[in-house]
């Protein structure tokens, strides 16, 4: 089994030993219930670094919904077995008290405009919780590179901006979304879907792909209206947002211009399970 440390003190001590003679340290933060998306991210990290640290922590400060936090899947034994097979160097597996000894106190770092749209708008306080915990991890681990998935593209942008704003010396790497055979983006939350909803969930990815085609000939507003309706094809499916944004500025577009890269993002609530996805279009 790989070495698992649960306290900051043990983490610092282990890191001191492990980092000796190693050129680069890669870090993959996760909330556990690991799937192939996480594992691919970790493999990429192993390819590019001599030392690989993975954290598993269901961060309470990034949940704006108490029920969502309570229902979030936790699979310690299975996760450790998966990481054992991958042969990661060190796993940081703290509990809430270890990460928040003074209770839930968020960082004062100001995210700015990114916090007010899409995920930020629909999950108030979510990104403030994300930057709080990621800052703590970066301080403790001091990685050279940290890996984030494209499924949470806005999260990647928030972290990248934080690192720039605070002059942190870590390179932020984006990794493409890993999908199930039917197109559904892998997510720890997928296991919460019942059988019927699981079969229907690829509607989100389907919406993004059909929208891509429609955007070639239709106005963004028209496609948006269609997409919001299409995502709600099944009973219990509630579309939260559908946006077309400029990839560089992450500003919503009213018109798609040729030669520019853009990103189409959607969020869909299926009963109590919230799924997000996006595709980048060039
Ligand atoms: P999470 O455990 O959901 O917080 O995710 C941990 C990291 O894995 C984040 O950087 C996610 O963006 C990334 N991730 C989650 N799902 C996928 C996926 N299907 N493909 C690639 N990366 C993913």
Coordinates of N, CA and C in Angstrom, one line a residue, residues 27-31 35-42 44-45 119 126-127 130 134 146-160 171-179 185-187 250 263 265 276-280:
X27 N 1.4 17.3 -8.1 CA 0.3 17.1 -7.1 C -1.1 17.1 -7.8
X28 N -1.9 16.1 -7.4 CA -3.3 16.0 -7.9 C -4.2 16.0 -6.7
X29 N -4.9 17.1 -6.6 CA -6.0 17.2 -5.5 C -7.3 16.5 -6.0
X30 N -7.9 15.7 -5.1 CA -9.1 15.1 -5.4 C -10.0 15.0 -4.2
X31 N -11.3 14.7 -4.4 CA -12.2 14.5 -3.3 C -12.6 13.0 -3.2
X35 N -12.3 7.7 -10.0 CA -12.7 7.0 -11.3 C -11.5 7.2 -12.3
X36 N -11.8 6.7 -13.5 CA -10.7 6.8 -14.5 C -10.3 8.2 -14.8
X37 N -11.2 9.2 -14.7 CA -10.8 10.6 -14.9 C -9.6 11.0 -13.9
X38 N -9.9 10.7 -12.6 CA -8.8 11.0 -11.6 C -7.5 10.2 -12.0
X39 N -7.7 8.9 -12.3 CA -6.5 8.0 -12.5 C -5.7 8.5 -13.7
X40 N -6.4 8.9 -14.7 CA -5.7 9.4 -15.9 C -4.9 10.7 -15.6
X41 N -5.5 11.5 -14.7 CA -4.8 12.7 -14.3 C -3.5 12.4 -13.5
X42 N -3.7 11.4 -12.7 CA -2.5 10.9 -11.9 C -1.4 10.3 -12.7
X44 N -0.8 11.0 -15.9 CA -0.2 12.2 -16.5 C 0.8 12.8 -15.6
X45 N 0.4 13.0 -14.4 CA 1.3 13.6 -13.3 C 2.6 12.7 -13.1
X119 N -20.7 28.4 -12.6 CA -20.6 27.7 -11.3 C -20.6 28.6 -10.1
X126 N -18.8 28.7 -3.6 CA -18.1 27.4 -4.0 C -16.6 27.7 -4.3
X127 N -16.3 28.6 -5.1 CA -14.9 28.8 -5.5 C -14.1 29.4 -4.4
X130 N -13.0 26.5 -2.7 CA -11.9 25.8 -3.5 C -10.6 26.4 -3.4
X134 N -7.2 24.8 -1.8 CA -6.0 24.6 -2.7 C -4.8 25.4 -2.2
X146 N 0.7 21.2 -10.7 CA -0.6 20.7 -10.1 C -1.5 20.4 -11.3
X147 N -2.3 19.4 -11.2 CA -3.1 18.9 -12.3 C -4.6 19.0 -12.0
X148 N -5.3 19.6 -13.0 CA -6.8 19.8 -12.9 C -7.5 19.4 -14.2
X149 N -8.7 18.9 -14.0 CA -9.5 18.4 -15.2 C -10.3 19.4 -15.9
X150 N -10.4 19.2 -17.2 CA -11.2 20.2 -18.0 C -12.7 20.1 -17.7
X151 N -13.2 19.0 -17.1 CA -14.6 19.0 -16.8 C -14.9 20.2 -15.9
X152 N -14.0 20.5 -15.0 CA -14.2 21.7 -14.1 C -13.4 22.8 -14.7
X153 N -13.6 23.2 -15.9 CA -12.8 24.2 -16.5 C -12.8 25.6 -15.8
X154 N -13.9 26.0 -15.3 CA -13.9 27.3 -14.5 C -13.0 27.2 -13.3
X155 N -13.0 26.0 -12.7 CA -12.2 25.8 -11.5 C -10.7 26.0 -11.9
X156 N -10.4 25.4 -13.0 CA -9.0 25.5 -13.5 C -8.6 27.0 -13.7
X157 N -9.6 27.8 -14.3 CA -9.3 29.2 -14.5 C -9.1 30.0 -13.2
X158 N -9.9 29.6 -12.2 CA -9.9 30.3 -10.9 C -8.5 30.0 -10.2
X159 N -8.1 28.7 -10.3 CA -6.8 28.3 -9.7 C -5.7 29.0 -10.4
X160 N -5.7 29.0 -11.7 CA -4.7 29.6 -12.5 C -4.5 31.1 -12.2
X171 N 3.1 25.3 -11.5 CA 2.5 25.3 -12.9 C 1.2 24.6 -12.9
X172 N 0.1 25.2 -13.4 CA -1.2 24.6 -13.4 C -1.4 23.9 -14.7
X173 N -1.7 22.6 -14.7 CA -1.8 21.8 -15.9 C -3.3 21.4 -16.1
X174 N -3.8 21.6 -17.3 CA -5.2 21.2 -17.6 C -5.2 19.8 -18.3
X175 N -6.1 18.9 -17.9 CA -6.1 17.6 -18.5 C -7.5 17.4 -19.1
X176 N -7.6 16.8 -20.3 CA -8.9 16.7 -21.0 C -9.9 15.8 -20.2
X177 N -11.1 16.0 -20.4 CA -12.2 15.2 -19.7 C -12.2 13.8 -20.2
X178 N -12.2 12.9 -19.2 CA -12.3 11.4 -19.5 C -13.8 11.1 -19.4
X179 N -14.3 10.3 -20.4 CA -15.7 10.0 -20.6 C -16.0 8.5 -20.5
X185 N -19.5 12.5 -19.0 CA -18.2 12.8 -18.3 C -18.1 12.1 -17.0
X186 N -17.0 11.4 -16.8 CA -16.8 10.7 -15.5 C -16.9 11.7 -14.4
X187 N -17.6 11.3 -13.3 CA -17.7 12.1 -12.1 C -18.0 11.2 -11.0
X250 N -13.2 34.0 -21.2 CA -14.3 33.4 -20.5 C -15.5 34.3 -20.3
X263 N -15.8 28.0 -25.7 CA -16.2 26.8 -24.9 C -17.7 26.9 -24.6
X265 N -20.5 25.4 -22.2 CA -20.6 24.8 -20.8 C -22.1 24.6 -20.4
X276 N -22.0 18.7 -14.4 CA -21.6 19.7 -15.3 C -20.7 19.1 -16.4
X277 N -20.6 19.8 -17.5 CA -19.8 19.4 -18.6 C -19.5 20.5 -19.5
X278 N -18.5 20.4 -20.4 CA -18.2 21.4 -21.4 C -17.4 20.8 -22.6
X279 N -17.5 21.5 -23.7 CA -16.6 21.1 -24.8 C -15.9 22.4 -25.3
X280 N -14.7 22.3 -25.8 CA -13.9 23.4 -26.3 C -14.0 23.3 -27.8

